[in-house]
Amino acid sequence: MSRYIFLSLLFFIAFSCKEPINHAKPKPPVRGLITEHAMVVSAREEASKIGSDILKKGGNAFDAMVATELALAVAYPYAGNLGGGGFMVYRTNQGDIGAIDYREKAPLAATKNMFLDSLGNVIPDKSTLGAMAVGVPGTVAGVLTVHEKFGTLPIDSILKPVIDLAYKGVIVTNKQEKRIKKYQPLFIKANKDSIPFDKAWKTNDTIKYPKLAKTLERIAIHGKDGFYKGETAETLVNFIQDNGGIITKEDLEKYEAKWRAPIVFTYDDLKIISMSPPASGGVCLAQIMKMIEPFDLHKYGHNTLKTIQVLTEAERRAYADRSFYLGDPDFVDIPIPTLIDTNYLEERMRDFSFAKATKSSEISHGSIEIVESDETTHYSIIDQFGNAISATTTLNGAYGSKLYCTELGFFLNNEMDDFSSKPGAPNMFGLIGAEANSIAPEKRMLSSMTPTIIEKNGSLYMSVGTPGGSTIITSVLQTILNVHEFNMTMQDAVNAPRFHHQWLPDEIRMEPNLFDKKLIKALNDLGYIINEERSPVIGKVDGILVLEDKTLEGGADRRGDDTAVGF
Ligand code: GLY
């Protein structure tokens, strides 16, 4: 080949392979905390430290889970809770995997149309604010059930530092000051009497929680009965009923956390273990990742036009299925094997083209939208023995129903809003629900929580999760891809700008001012609607990555006060 032809050919190849549109200036990689043995990453330093100290004392990841979860109830009342619920996925150092569901339940007196008026319209605020919004809390049963099966330290020694923290108090951060101020009008609306959070708390003030400490002491002494029976149960039920709620003593007595088989699937050389229904996270994550697996995202590049298109189209299709099929598996049959089957998912993506956006109205099952609150919280733990847990816990909305039981020292959830009050009508996250997620006594409401653990070549690789309501699934997805496809550190993977599509509304939500305007224009030209207003932040991901030399790297989200602590 002559030199001229060779150069022409080079020129042709160079200009016919379009560069991905990526205007981000290359920055040096940022590493999170690196530790040799163990780590806890959570929304507050106090909780991560209490969890890490339990590990230092010789406890395992499950002991540390109890401590961290309950410490979040003290240090992070925005989402950490005794009055809510959650999900946890684990992998032991023997490679055994499992999951526990401590999701709230509808009370026995709940009815399908309890949030509708006589004309069949959703009554504003009834499923989000005040006592009717409250589902039967699951957190205490969840952590104690985990402790019963896997714990090694006595429960009173695990709870001691948490109780001490509640008595000593927690320093208000700048972000917390803003959050309290923002929600004060709703605290006044939801509560008959004033609550400690009505005060004008300022950054660096200390909030003490003596009543919560007493509640925790009863749990330390009586275990599950210290919450679901006796003085706490009596006080809680009276309080809820005085405020017009329907939860009874029988509801509390009957509550049980449930062990569930997690959703397991592969993506390239990764084995991904995530939460099963009534959390939609695992199924949706599996669907999206199987739909995108055939595309060469690594080649397209991080947050480039093509990558955003592929992810958006897979998300659109997965969220359409979520709305139609998913609910509490104890009440509805969910065709999970089909939903995550490779052939089914290939078929789902068959009509995707890079030439233009698919319209959500053309995607079945399309009579539903999705709405869920952003104010959950997640923590990840890897212990010095090689056990890992990934747990996401919530009150649903910020400070849940805003109803605060002063005598017991905690907020109550508004998880009833995660049911579809009226199939086809969006909830507070804009998520549309179907019949599968309609209200029934003792049913668990559908969740987006996606606590996830990943293995690579048979070894523990990552523990990851996030709050963010309907954006939980896509935030976890992007964090995994950032590490696996785009070679980011755990911290960079967590920090990177995020976007989200959930089928309906038919728009790509982007974190504001973090995506290039030319990229947005290119997406608009292909028919995508971009919304940079809806979500100032998408997710607050916390994760731990096992590096090649077996040290641990924490990724604690810059979007919150999240902190990694370990040794
Ligand atoms: N309440 C948020 C979720 O469960 O996904």
Coordinates of C-alpha atoms and ligand atoms in Angstrom, one line a residue:
M1 CA 0.0 0.0 0.0
S2 CA 1.4 3.4 -1.0
R3 CA 2.1 5.9 1.8
Y4 CA -0.6 8.2 0.3
I5 CA -3.3 5.5 0.4
F6 CA -2.2 4.4 3.9
L7 CA -2.4 8.0 5.2
S8 CA -5.8 8.5 3.5
L9 CA -7.1 5.4 5.0
L10 CA -5.9 6.5 8.5
F11 CA -7.6 9.9 7.9
F12 CA -10.8 8.1 6.8
I13 CA -10.8 5.8 9.8
A14 CA -10.1 8.6 12.2
F15 CA -13.0 10.8 11.0
S16 CA -15.5 8.0 10.3
C17 CA -15.3 6.7 13.9
K18 CA -17.1 9.6 15.7
E19 CA -15.6 10.5 19.0
P20 CA -18.0 10.2 21.9
I21 CA -19.2 13.6 23.0
N22 CA -17.5 14.1 26.3
H23 CA -16.5 17.6 27.2
A24 CA -15.5 16.8 30.8
K25 CA -12.0 17.9 31.5
P26 CA -9.9 14.9 32.5
K27 CA -9.3 15.1 36.3
P28 CA -6.8 13.0 38.3
P29 CA -8.7 10.1 40.0
V30 CA -9.9 10.6 43.5
R31 CA -9.6 7.7 45.9
G32 CA -11.9 7.3 48.9
L33 CA -10.7 6.1 52.3
I34 CA -8.5 3.0 51.9
T35 CA -8.4 0.5 54.8
E36 CA -6.7 -2.9 55.2
H37 CA -9.3 -4.8 57.1
A38 CA -12.8 -3.5 57.5
M39 CA -15.0 -0.5 56.7
V40 CA -18.4 1.0 57.2
V41 CA -19.8 3.7 54.9
S42 CA -23.0 5.5 55.9
A43 CA -24.8 8.8 55.8
R44 CA -23.3 10.1 59.1
E45 CA -19.8 9.8 60.5
E46 CA -21.2 9.0 64.0
A47 CA -23.0 5.9 62.6
S48 CA -20.0 4.7 60.5
K49 CA -17.8 5.1 63.5
I50 CA -20.1 3.2 65.9
G51 CA -20.3 0.4 63.3
S52 CA -16.6 0.3 62.7
D53 CA -15.9 0.3 66.5
I54 CA -18.1 -2.8 66.8
L55 CA -16.0 -4.5 64.2
K56 CA -12.8 -3.4 66.0
K57 CA -14.2 -5.0 69.2
G58 CA -14.3 -8.3 67.2
G59 CA -17.9 -8.1 66.0
N60 CA -18.8 -9.1 62.5
A61 CA -20.6 -7.3 59.7
F62 CA -24.0 -8.4 61.1
D63 CA -23.3 -7.0 64.6
A64 CA -22.1 -3.8 62.9
M65 CA -25.3 -3.7 60.9
V66 CA -27.4 -3.6 64.1
A67 CA -25.2 -0.8 65.5
T68 CA -25.0 1.3 62.3
E69 CA -28.7 1.0 61.5
L70 CA -29.7 2.1 65.0
A71 CA -27.1 4.8 65.2
L72 CA -28.5 6.2 62.0
A73 CA -31.9 6.4 63.8
V74 CA -30.2 8.7 66.3
A75 CA -27.8 10.6 64.1
Y76 CA -29.8 10.9 60.9
P77 CA -33.5 11.2 61.8
Y78 CA -34.2 12.4 58.2
A79 CA -34.2 8.8 57.1
G80 CA -32.5 6.6 59.7
N81 CA -35.2 5.1 61.8
L82 CA -36.9 2.9 64.4
G83 CA -40.3 3.9 62.8
G84 CA -39.5 2.7 59.3
G85 CA -38.2 -0.4 57.5
G86 CA -35.6 -1.6 55.0
F87 CA -33.8 -4.4 53.1
M88 CA -30.4 -6.0 53.5
V89 CA -28.4 -8.2 51.2
Y90 CA -25.4 -10.2 52.5
R91 CA -22.5 -12.4 51.4
T92 CA -20.6 -14.3 54.1
N93 CA -16.9 -15.1 53.8
Q94 CA -18.0 -18.6 52.8
G95 CA -19.7 -17.2 49.8
D96 CA -23.2 -17.8 51.2
I97 CA -25.7 -15.2 50.1
G98 CA -29.1 -14.1 51.3
A99 CA -31.3 -11.2 52.0
I100 CA -33.8 -9.9 54.6
D101 CA -36.9 -7.9 54.1
Y102 CA -37.9 -5.7 57.0
R103 CA -40.2 -3.6 54.9
E104 CA -43.2 -2.0 56.6
K105 CA -46.6 -3.6 56.2
A106 CA -50.1 -2.3 55.7
P107 CA -52.1 -2.4 59.0
L108 CA -54.7 -5.1 59.4
A109 CA -57.4 -2.4 59.1
A110 CA -56.1 -1.1 55.7
T111 CA -58.3 -1.2 52.7
K112 CA -57.7 -0.9 49.0
N113 CA -59.3 2.5 48.6
M114 CA -58.3 4.1 51.9
F115 CA -56.7 7.0 50.3
L116 CA -59.5 7.8 47.8
D117 CA -62.5 10.1 48.3
S118 CA -66.1 9.1 47.4
L119 CA -65.5 10.1 43.8
G120 CA -62.5 7.8 43.6
N121 CA -59.9 10.6 43.6
V122 CA -56.7 10.4 45.7
I123 CA -57.1 12.6 48.8
P124 CA -54.2 15.0 48.9
D125 CA -51.6 14.4 51.7
K126 CA -53.5 11.4 53.3
S127 CA -50.9 8.8 52.2
T128 CA -47.9 11.1 52.9
L129 CA -48.6 13.3 56.0
G130 CA -49.8 12.2 59.4
A131 CA -50.9 8.9 61.0
M132 CA -52.8 7.3 58.1
A133 CA -49.6 7.3 56.1
V134 CA -47.8 5.1 58.6
G135 CA -47.1 1.4 57.8
V136 CA -46.3 -1.1 60.5
P137 CA -42.5 -0.5 61.3
G138 CA -40.1 -3.2 60.5
T139 CA -36.6 -1.9 61.4
V140 CA -36.3 -3.3 64.9
A141 CA -37.5 -6.7 63.9
G142 CA -35.1 -6.6 60.9
V143 CA -31.9 -5.9 62.8
L144 CA -32.8 -8.3 65.7
T145 CA -33.6 -11.1 63.3
V146 CA -30.3 -10.6 61.6
H147 CA -28.5 -10.6 65.0
E148 CA -30.3 -13.8 66.0
K149 CA -29.0 -15.6 63.0
F150 CA -25.5 -14.2 62.5
G151 CA -24.6 -11.9 65.4
T152 CA -21.6 -12.8 67.7
L153 CA -21.6 -10.0 70.3
P154 CA -24.3 -9.6 72.9
I155 CA -27.1 -7.2 71.8
D156 CA -26.7 -4.9 74.9
S157 CA -23.0 -4.4 74.1
I158 CA -23.9 -3.5 70.5
L159 CA -26.6 -1.1 71.5
K160 CA -24.5 0.6 74.3
P161 CA -22.7 3.1 72.1
V162 CA -25.9 3.9 70.2
I163 CA -27.7 4.6 73.5
D164 CA -24.7 6.7 74.7
L165 CA -24.9 8.7 71.4
A166 CA -28.6 9.4 72.0
Y167 CA -27.9 10.7 75.5
K168 CA -24.8 12.6 74.5
G169 CA -26.4 14.1 71.4
V170 CA -25.5 14.6 67.8
I171 CA -24.0 17.8 66.3
V172 CA -26.1 19.5 63.7
T173 CA -24.4 19.7 60.3
N174 CA -25.0 22.5 57.8
K175 CA -27.0 20.2 55.6
Q176 CA -29.1 19.1 58.5
E177 CA -29.8 22.7 59.6
K178 CA -31.2 23.3 56.1
R179 CA -33.2 20.1 56.1
I180 CA -34.8 20.7 59.5
K181 CA -35.7 24.3 58.5
K182 CA -37.2 23.2 55.2
Y183 CA -39.6 20.7 56.8
Q184 CA -40.6 22.6 59.9
P185 CA -43.9 23.9 58.3
L186 CA -44.8 20.2 57.7
F187 CA -43.8 19.2 61.3
I188 CA -46.3 21.8 62.5
K189 CA -49.0 20.6 60.2
A190 CA -48.6 16.9 61.1
N191 CA -48.1 17.1 64.9
K192 CA -50.7 18.3 67.4
D193 CA -48.0 19.3 69.9
S194 CA -44.6 20.9 69.4
I195 CA -41.7 18.5 68.7
P196 CA -38.0 19.0 69.4
F197 CA -37.4 19.6 65.7
D198 CA -39.6 22.8 65.7
K199 CA -36.7 24.6 67.3
A200 CA -34.4 26.8 65.1
W201 CA -31.5 24.4 65.3
K202 CA -28.2 25.8 63.9
T203 CA -25.1 24.2 62.6
N204 CA -22.9 22.9 65.5
D205 CA -25.8 22.8 68.0
T206 CA -26.1 19.5 69.7
I207 CA -29.5 17.7 69.7
K208 CA -29.9 15.2 72.5
Y209 CA -32.4 12.3 72.3
P210 CA -33.0 11.0 75.9
K211 CA -36.5 9.6 75.0
L212 CA -35.0 7.7 72.1
A213 CA -32.2 6.4 74.4
K214 CA -34.9 5.0 76.8
T215 CA -36.7 3.3 73.8
L216 CA -33.4 1.8 72.8
E217 CA -32.7 0.6 76.4
R218 CA -36.0 -1.3 76.3
I219 CA -34.9 -3.0 73.1
A220 CA -31.5 -3.8 74.6
I221 CA -33.2 -5.5 77.6
H222 CA -36.3 -7.1 76.0
G223 CA -35.2 -7.6 72.3
K224 CA -38.0 -7.5 69.8
D225 CA -40.6 -7.4 72.6
G226 CA -39.0 -4.2 73.8
F227 CA -40.5 -2.5 70.7
Y228 CA -43.4 -4.7 69.5
K229 CA -44.9 -5.4 72.9
G230 CA -45.1 -3.7 76.3
E231 CA -44.5 -0.1 77.1
T232 CA -43.1 1.0 73.7
A233 CA -45.9 -0.7 71.7
E234 CA -48.6 0.6 74.1
T235 CA -47.3 4.2 73.8
L236 CA -46.8 3.9 70.0
V237 CA -50.3 2.5 69.3
N238 CA -52.0 5.1 71.6
F239 CA -50.0 7.9 69.9
I240 CA -50.9 6.7 66.3
Q241 CA -54.5 6.2 67.1
D242 CA -54.8 9.6 68.9
N243 CA -53.6 11.1 65.7
G244 CA -56.2 9.3 63.6
G245 CA -54.2 6.3 62.5
I246 CA -55.3 2.7 62.4
I247 CA -52.3 0.7 63.6
T248 CA -53.2 -1.6 66.5
K249 CA -51.2 -3.6 69.1
E250 CA -52.0 -6.7 67.0
D251 CA -50.3 -5.1 64.0
L252 CA -47.1 -4.6 66.1
E253 CA -47.3 -8.1 67.7
K254 CA -47.7 -9.8 64.3
Y255 CA -44.8 -8.0 62.5
E256 CA -42.0 -10.3 61.3
A257 CA -39.0 -9.7 59.1
K258 CA -38.6 -12.2 56.3
W259 CA -35.6 -13.9 54.8
R260 CA -35.8 -13.7 51.0
A261 CA -33.8 -15.2 48.2
P262 CA -31.9 -12.4 46.5
I263 CA -32.0 -11.7 42.8
V264 CA -28.7 -13.0 41.2
F265 CA -27.5 -12.4 37.7
T266 CA -24.3 -12.0 35.8
Y267 CA -23.0 -9.0 33.8
D268 CA -19.7 -9.7 32.0
D269 CA -17.5 -11.3 34.7
L270 CA -19.5 -9.9 37.6
K271 CA -22.0 -11.8 39.7
I272 CA -24.6 -9.3 41.0
I273 CA -26.6 -10.1 44.1
S274 CA -29.4 -7.7 44.8
M275 CA -32.7 -7.3 46.6
S276 CA -35.8 -9.2 45.5
P277 CA -39.5 -8.1 45.8
P278 CA -41.1 -6.4 47.5
A279 CA -38.1 -4.3 46.5
S280 CA -38.1 -3.8 42.8
G281 CA -34.4 -2.9 42.8
G282 CA -32.9 -6.3 42.0
V283 CA -35.3 -7.2 39.2
C284 CA -35.1 -3.8 37.6
L285 CA -31.3 -3.7 37.9
A286 CA -31.1 -7.2 36.4
Q287 CA -33.3 -6.1 33.5
I288 CA -31.4 -3.0 32.7
M289 CA -28.0 -4.6 33.0
K290 CA -29.0 -7.6 30.8
M291 CA -30.4 -5.1 28.2
I292 CA -27.3 -3.0 28.1
E293 CA -24.8 -5.9 28.3
P294 CA -24.5 -6.4 24.5
F295 CA -23.5 -2.7 23.9
D296 CA -19.9 -1.6 24.2
L297 CA -20.3 1.1 26.8
H298 CA -16.6 1.1 27.5
K299 CA -16.0 2.2 23.9
Y300 CA -18.8 4.7 23.9
G301 CA -17.4 6.4 27.1
H302 CA -18.8 7.7 30.3
N303 CA -21.9 9.9 30.0
T304 CA -21.5 10.2 26.3
L305 CA -24.5 10.5 23.9
K306 CA -24.5 6.8 23.0
T307 CA -24.1 5.6 26.6
I308 CA -26.9 7.8 27.8
Q309 CA -29.1 6.6 25.0
V310 CA -28.5 2.9 25.7
L311 CA -29.1 3.3 29.5
T312 CA -32.1 5.5 29.0
E313 CA -33.8 3.1 26.6
A314 CA -33.1 0.1 28.9
E315 CA -34.4 2.0 31.9
R316 CA -37.5 3.0 30.1
R317 CA -38.4 -0.6 29.3
A318 CA -37.5 -1.9 32.8
Y319 CA -39.5 0.7 34.7
A320 CA -42.5 -0.1 32.4
D321 CA -42.3 -3.7 33.5
R322 CA -41.8 -2.7 37.2
S323 CA -45.0 -0.8 37.3
F324 CA -47.0 -3.6 35.9
Y325 CA -45.6 -6.7 37.4
L326 CA -44.0 -6.0 40.8
G327 CA -45.5 -6.1 44.2
D328 CA -45.4 -8.1 47.5
P329 CA -44.5 -11.7 46.4
D330 CA -46.6 -13.0 49.3
F331 CA -49.6 -11.5 47.6
V332 CA -48.9 -11.5 43.8
D333 CA -47.3 -13.9 41.4
I334 CA -44.3 -12.2 39.8
P335 CA -42.8 -13.9 36.7
I336 CA -39.2 -13.1 37.9
P337 CA -37.4 -15.8 35.8
T338 CA -39.1 -14.4 32.6
L339 CA -38.6 -10.8 33.5
I340 CA -34.8 -11.3 33.8
D341 CA -34.5 -13.8 31.0
T342 CA -31.9 -12.8 28.4
N343 CA -34.1 -13.7 25.4
Y344 CA -37.0 -11.7 26.8
L345 CA -34.8 -8.7 27.4
E346 CA -33.2 -8.9 24.0
E347 CA -36.7 -8.8 22.6
R348 CA -37.5 -5.8 24.8
M349 CA -34.6 -3.8 23.2
R350 CA -35.2 -5.0 19.6
D351 CA -37.0 -1.8 18.6
F352 CA -34.2 0.5 20.1
S353 CA -32.3 2.6 17.6
F354 CA -29.5 5.1 18.0
A355 CA -31.3 7.2 15.4
K356 CA -34.2 8.4 17.7
A357 CA -35.7 8.2 21.1
T358 CA -38.4 5.5 21.7
K359 CA -41.6 7.0 23.1
S360 CA -42.7 5.8 26.5
S361 CA -46.3 5.7 25.2
E362 CA -45.2 3.0 22.7
I363 CA -43.8 0.8 25.5
S364 CA -46.1 -1.6 27.1
H365 CA -47.2 -2.0 30.0
G366 CA -48.1 1.5 29.9
S367 CA -50.9 2.6 32.1
I368 CA -48.8 3.5 35.0
E369 CA -46.2 6.0 36.3
I370 CA -43.7 5.9 39.3
V371 CA -43.4 8.2 42.3
E372 CA -41.3 7.4 45.4
S373 CA -39.5 9.6 47.9
D374 CA -35.8 10.5 47.7
E375 CA -35.1 10.4 51.4
T376 CA -34.0 6.9 52.2
T377 CA -30.5 6.1 53.4
H378 CA -28.0 3.4 52.7
Y379 CA -24.9 1.9 54.4
S380 CA -22.4 -0.7 53.3
I381 CA -20.2 -2.8 55.6
I382 CA -17.3 -5.2 55.0
D383 CA -15.8 -6.8 58.0
Q384 CA -12.3 -8.1 58.8
F385 CA -13.5 -11.7 58.3
G386 CA -14.6 -11.0 54.7
N387 CA -18.4 -10.9 55.4
A388 CA -20.3 -8.1 53.5
I389 CA -23.6 -6.5 54.0
S390 CA -25.5 -3.9 52.0
A391 CA -28.5 -2.3 53.7
T392 CA -31.0 0.4 52.7
T393 CA -33.4 1.7 55.2
T394 CA -36.1 4.4 55.1
L395 CA -39.0 6.4 56.5
N396 CA -40.0 7.0 52.9
G397 CA -40.3 10.8 52.7
A398 CA -37.9 13.2 54.5
Y399 CA -38.7 12.6 58.2
G400 CA -41.4 10.1 57.0
S401 CA -45.0 11.2 57.8
K402 CA -43.5 14.1 59.8
L403 CA -45.4 12.6 62.8
Y404 CA -42.9 12.5 65.7
C405 CA -43.7 10.5 68.8
T406 CA -42.0 12.7 71.4
E407 CA -42.5 10.1 74.2
L408 CA -40.5 7.5 72.2
G409 CA -38.2 9.9 70.4
F410 CA -38.6 9.0 66.8
F411 CA -40.4 9.8 63.5
L412 CA -42.9 7.5 61.9
N413 CA -42.7 6.5 58.2
N414 CA -45.1 7.4 55.4
E415 CA -44.5 4.2 53.6
M416 CA -48.2 3.7 52.8
D417 CA -47.6 6.1 49.9
D418 CA -45.4 3.5 48.2
F419 CA -48.6 1.5 47.5
S420 CA -50.5 2.5 44.4
S421 CA -53.4 4.2 46.1
K422 CA -55.1 4.3 42.7
P423 CA -53.6 2.2 39.9
G424 CA -52.5 4.6 37.2
A425 CA -52.0 7.6 39.5
P426 CA -48.5 8.6 40.3
N427 CA -47.1 8.5 43.9
M428 CA -44.8 11.2 45.5
F429 CA -41.9 9.9 43.3
G430 CA -44.1 10.1 40.1
L431 CA -44.0 6.3 40.0
I432 CA -47.2 4.8 38.6
G433 CA -48.3 1.6 40.2
A434 CA -50.6 -1.2 39.1
E435 CA -52.9 -3.7 40.6
A436 CA -49.9 -5.8 41.8
N437 CA -49.0 -3.0 44.2
S438 CA -52.5 -2.1 45.4
I439 CA -53.2 -1.9 49.2
A440 CA -54.3 -5.0 51.2
P441 CA -54.1 -5.7 54.9
E442 CA -50.6 -7.0 55.9
K443 CA -49.2 -6.5 52.4
R444 CA -45.8 -4.9 51.9
M445 CA -45.6 -1.9 49.6
L446 CA -43.3 -2.0 46.6
S447 CA -39.9 -0.4 47.0
S448 CA -37.1 0.8 44.8
M449 CA -34.4 -0.1 47.3
T450 CA -31.5 -1.8 45.7
P451 CA -28.9 -2.9 48.3
T452 CA -26.4 -4.8 46.2
I453 CA -23.3 -7.0 46.6
I454 CA -21.1 -7.9 43.7
E455 CA -18.6 -10.8 43.2
K456 CA -15.9 -10.8 40.6
N457 CA -14.2 -14.1 39.7
G458 CA -15.9 -15.7 42.7
S459 CA -14.6 -13.2 45.2
L460 CA -16.2 -10.3 47.0
Y461 CA -15.9 -7.2 44.9
M462 CA -18.3 -4.5 46.0
S463 CA -21.1 -3.5 48.4
V464 CA -23.2 -0.7 47.1
G465 CA -26.6 1.1 47.4
T466 CA -28.2 4.4 47.8
P467 CA -31.3 6.4 48.7
G468 CA -33.2 8.2 46.0
G469 CA -36.7 6.7 45.6
S470 CA -37.2 5.8 42.0
T471 CA -33.7 6.9 41.2
I472 CA -32.1 4.3 43.5
I473 CA -32.0 1.7 40.8
T474 CA -30.4 3.9 38.2
S475 CA -27.9 5.4 40.7
V476 CA -26.7 2.0 41.7
L477 CA -26.5 1.0 38.1
Q478 CA -24.4 4.0 37.1
T479 CA -22.0 3.5 40.1
I480 CA -21.4 -0.2 39.1
L481 CA -20.8 0.8 35.5
N482 CA -18.5 3.7 36.5
V483 CA -16.2 1.2 38.2
H484 CA -16.6 -1.7 35.8
E485 CA -16.9 -0.1 32.3
F486 CA -15.2 3.3 32.9
N487 CA -12.4 2.2 35.3
M488 CA -13.2 4.8 38.0
T489 CA -12.2 4.6 41.6
M490 CA -15.0 3.9 44.0
Q491 CA -15.0 7.5 45.2
D492 CA -15.1 8.9 41.6
A493 CA -17.8 6.4 40.7
V494 CA -19.9 7.7 43.5
N495 CA -19.1 11.4 42.8
A496 CA -19.8 11.3 39.0
P497 CA -22.8 13.2 37.7
R498 CA -26.0 11.0 37.4
F499 CA -29.0 10.9 35.2
H500 CA -32.3 8.9 35.4
H501 CA -35.2 7.8 33.2
Q502 CA -38.2 5.9 34.7
W503 CA -40.4 5.4 31.7
L504 CA -43.0 7.9 32.9
P505 CA -42.7 10.8 32.9
D506 CA -41.0 10.4 29.5
E507 CA -37.9 12.6 30.3
I508 CA -34.3 12.1 31.3
R509 CA -33.6 13.7 34.7
M510 CA -30.1 15.1 35.0
E511 CA -28.3 16.6 37.9
P512 CA -28.3 20.3 37.1
N513 CA -25.4 21.9 35.3
L514 CA -23.2 18.8 35.3
F515 CA -23.9 17.7 31.7
D516 CA -22.5 19.5 28.7
K517 CA -25.0 21.7 26.9
K518 CA -24.0 20.3 23.5
L519 CA -24.7 16.8 24.8
I520 CA -28.1 17.9 25.9
K521 CA -28.8 19.5 22.6
A522 CA -27.7 16.3 20.8
L523 CA -30.2 14.3 23.0
N524 CA -33.0 16.9 22.3
D525 CA -32.3 16.5 18.6
L526 CA -32.9 12.8 18.9
G527 CA -36.2 13.4 20.6
Y528 CA -35.2 13.1 24.3
I529 CA -36.7 15.5 26.8
I530 CA -34.2 16.6 29.5
N531 CA -35.3 17.8 32.9
E532 CA -32.5 19.5 35.0
E533 CA -35.0 21.0 37.5
R534 CA -36.6 17.9 39.1
S535 CA -33.6 16.5 41.1
P536 CA -30.9 18.8 42.5
V537 CA -29.1 15.6 43.4
I538 CA -29.7 12.0 42.2
G539 CA -29.0 9.5 44.9
K540 CA -26.5 9.5 47.7
V541 CA -24.5 6.4 47.0
D542 CA -22.3 4.7 49.6
G543 CA -20.2 1.8 48.6
I544 CA -17.0 -0.3 49.3
L545 CA -14.8 -1.7 46.6
V546 CA -12.4 -4.6 47.2
L547 CA -9.2 -3.6 45.4
E548 CA -6.8 -6.0 43.7
D549 CA -4.4 -6.0 46.7
K550 CA -7.5 -6.9 48.9
T551 CA -7.5 -3.5 50.6
L552 CA -10.9 -1.7 50.8
E553 CA -11.8 1.6 49.1
G554 CA -14.8 3.5 50.4
G555 CA -17.0 5.7 48.3
A556 CA -19.0 8.1 50.5
D557 CA -21.2 10.4 48.5
R558 CA -20.2 14.1 48.4
R559 CA -23.9 14.9 48.0
G560 CA -24.5 14.3 51.7
D561 CA -22.6 14.1 55.0
D562 CA -21.7 10.5 54.2
T563 CA -18.5 9.2 55.6
A564 CA -16.4 6.0 55.4
V565 CA -14.7 4.8 58.6
G566 CA -12.6 1.7 59.0
F567 CA -9.3 0.2 59.9
Ligands
GLY1 N1 -39.7 4.5 50.0 C1 -38.7 4.4 49.1 C2 -38.5 3.0 48.6 O1 -38.9 2.1 49.3 O2 -38.0 2.8 47.5

